[in-house]
Amino acid sequence: MSVKSLAERYGIHRATVFSHLRRRNVPSRRPGLCLDEKAEAVRLARASVSMRAISRRMGVDRKGVRLALVEAGLIVDEASDGS
């Protein structure tokens, strides 16, 4: 389950969920998307689904979705354009 889902289910803040998980040494999900998730994000973006909608649908952070779209060349990473 996502931290957001747990927080909503138990009526607590996400930071509280993180605290509980850390205290119990629950491993956090690795950052970023796996190859299949990246492919799905790209497919959805090409179908004109917004990054916010993709992240919500996939249960991941928008930053991960954005990185996948930058890697696929669908959007330009302004931080590395040399300007």
PDB file of C-alpha atoms in Angstrom:
ATOM      1  CA  MET A   1       0.000   0.000   0.000  1.00  0.00           C
ATOM      2  CA  SER A   2       1.140   3.537  -0.570  1.00  0.00           C
ATOM      3  CA  VAL A   3       1.910   5.862   2.324  1.00  0.00           C
ATOM      4  CA  LYS A   4      -0.888   8.114   1.126  1.00  0.00           C
ATOM      5  CA  SER A   5      -3.361   5.228   1.207  1.00  0.00           C
ATOM      6  CA  LEU A   6      -2.271   4.200   4.696  1.00  0.00           C
ATOM      7  CA  ALA A   7      -2.557   7.774   5.957  1.00  0.00           C
ATOM      8  CA  GLU A   8      -6.064   8.103   4.544  1.00  0.00           C
ATOM      9  CA  ARG A   9      -7.135   4.700   5.843  1.00  0.00           C
ATOM     10  CA  TYR A  10      -6.030   5.406   9.410  1.00  0.00           C
ATOM     11  CA  GLY A  11      -6.754   9.141   9.427  1.00  0.00           C
ATOM     12  CA  ILE A  12      -3.161  10.169  10.146  1.00  0.00           C
ATOM     13  CA  HIS A  13      -0.568  12.334   8.425  1.00  0.00           C
ATOM     14  CA  ARG A  14       1.839  10.794   5.891  1.00  0.00           C
ATOM     15  CA  ALA A  15       4.779  11.800   8.088  1.00  0.00           C
ATOM     16  CA  THR A  16       3.282   9.720  10.908  1.00  0.00           C
ATOM     17  CA  VAL A  17       3.026   6.723   8.581  1.00  0.00           C
ATOM     18  CA  PHE A  18       6.695   7.173   7.623  1.00  0.00           C
ATOM     19  CA  SER A  19       7.652   7.340  11.324  1.00  0.00           C
ATOM     20  CA  HIS A  20       5.836   4.097  12.092  1.00  0.00           C
ATOM     21  CA  LEU A  21       7.400   2.338   9.110  1.00  0.00           C
ATOM     22  CA  ARG A  22      10.911   3.543   9.972  1.00  0.00           C
ATOM     23  CA  ARG A  23      10.561   2.410  13.603  1.00  0.00           C
ATOM     24  CA  ARG A  24       9.612  -1.051  12.385  1.00  0.00           C
ATOM     25  CA  ASN A  25      12.442  -1.140   9.810  1.00  0.00           C
ATOM     26  CA  VAL A  26      10.044  -1.575   6.924  1.00  0.00           C
ATOM     27  CA  PRO A  27      12.059  -1.116   3.731  1.00  0.00           C
ATOM     28  CA  SER A  28      10.930   1.792   1.610  1.00  0.00           C
ATOM     29  CA  ARG A  29      10.184   1.401  -2.032  1.00  0.00           C
ATOM     30  CA  ARG A  30      13.141   2.096  -4.242  1.00  0.00           C
ATOM     31  CA  PRO A  31      12.985   5.486  -5.895  1.00  0.00           C
ATOM     32  CA  GLY A  32      11.930   5.755  -9.489  1.00  0.00           C
ATOM     33  CA  LEU A  33       9.965   3.487 -11.771  1.00  0.00           C
ATOM     34  CA  CYS A  34      10.805   0.027 -13.061  1.00  0.00           C
ATOM     35  CA  LEU A  35      11.018  -0.510 -16.832  1.00  0.00           C
ATOM     36  CA  ASP A  36       7.397  -1.652 -17.141  1.00  0.00           C
ATOM     37  CA  GLU A  37       6.191   1.342 -15.137  1.00  0.00           C
ATOM     38  CA  LYS A  38       8.259   3.710 -17.288  1.00  0.00           C
ATOM     39  CA  ALA A  39       6.766   2.188 -20.430  1.00  0.00           C
ATOM     40  CA  GLU A  40       3.262   2.596 -19.006  1.00  0.00           C
ATOM     41  CA  ALA A  41       3.956   6.224 -18.048  1.00  0.00           C
ATOM     42  CA  VAL A  42       5.209   6.944 -21.574  1.00  0.00           C
ATOM     43  CA  ARG A  43       2.184   5.215 -23.112  1.00  0.00           C
ATOM     44  CA  LEU A  44      -0.180   7.275 -20.957  1.00  0.00           C
ATOM     45  CA  ALA A  45       1.671  10.522 -21.709  1.00  0.00           C
ATOM     46  CA  ARG A  46       1.444   9.822 -25.428  1.00  0.00           C
ATOM     47  CA  ALA A  47      -2.301   9.373 -24.916  1.00  0.00           C
ATOM     48  CA  SER A  48      -2.362  12.959 -23.525  1.00  0.00           C
ATOM     49  CA  VAL A  49      -2.751  11.945 -19.882  1.00  0.00           C
ATOM     50  CA  SER A  50      -1.216  14.579 -17.564  1.00  0.00           C
ATOM     51  CA  MET A  51       1.785  13.812 -15.344  1.00  0.00           C
ATOM     52  CA  ARG A  52      -0.400  14.397 -12.285  1.00  0.00           C
ATOM     53  CA  ALA A  53      -3.006  11.913 -13.534  1.00  0.00           C
ATOM     54  CA  ILE A  54      -0.302   9.386 -14.433  1.00  0.00           C
ATOM     55  CA  SER A  55       1.286   9.654 -10.995  1.00  0.00           C
ATOM     56  CA  ARG A  56      -2.069   9.240  -9.269  1.00  0.00           C
ATOM     57  CA  ARG A  57      -3.068   6.308 -11.462  1.00  0.00           C
ATOM     58  CA  MET A  58       0.263   4.549 -10.894  1.00  0.00           C
ATOM     59  CA  GLY A  59       0.579   5.515  -7.228  1.00  0.00           C
ATOM     60  CA  VAL A  60       3.984   7.124  -7.691  1.00  0.00           C
ATOM     61  CA  ASP A  61       5.513  10.558  -7.266  1.00  0.00           C
ATOM     62  CA  ARG A  62       5.245  13.024 -10.157  1.00  0.00           C
ATOM     63  CA  LYS A  63       9.036  13.412 -10.107  1.00  0.00           C
ATOM     64  CA  GLY A  64       9.404   9.752 -11.054  1.00  0.00           C
ATOM     65  CA  VAL A  65       6.920  10.139 -13.882  1.00  0.00           C
ATOM     66  CA  ARG A  66       8.669  13.297 -15.098  1.00  0.00           C
ATOM     67  CA  LEU A  67      12.058  11.558 -15.088  1.00  0.00           C
ATOM     68  CA  ALA A  68      10.643   8.671 -17.141  1.00  0.00           C
ATOM     69  CA  LEU A  69       9.226  11.137 -19.680  1.00  0.00           C
ATOM     70  CA  VAL A  70      12.518  13.044 -19.862  1.00  0.00           C
ATOM     71  CA  GLU A  71      14.407   9.775 -20.436  1.00  0.00           C
ATOM     72  CA  ALA A  72      11.958   8.902 -23.215  1.00  0.00           C
ATOM     73  CA  GLY A  73      12.481  12.307 -24.840  1.00  0.00           C
ATOM     74  CA  LEU A  74       8.845  13.340 -24.441  1.00  0.00           C
ATOM     75  CA  ILE A  75       9.726  16.410 -22.399  1.00  0.00           C
ATOM     76  CA  VAL A  76      12.892  18.493 -22.203  1.00  0.00           C
ATOM     77  CA  ASP A  77      14.769  18.642 -18.918  1.00  0.00           C
ATOM     78  CA  GLU A  78      15.267  22.405 -18.574  1.00  0.00           C
ATOM     79  CA  ALA A  79      17.936  21.953 -15.900  1.00  0.00           C
ATOM     80  CA  SER A  80      20.294  20.276 -18.371  1.00  0.00           C
ATOM     81  CA  ASP A  81      19.614  22.276 -21.530  1.00  0.00           C
ATOM     82  CA  GLY A  82      22.809  24.316 -21.124  1.00  0.00           C
ATOM     83  CA  SER A  83      21.095  27.693 -20.630  1.00  0.00           C
TER      84      SER A  83
END
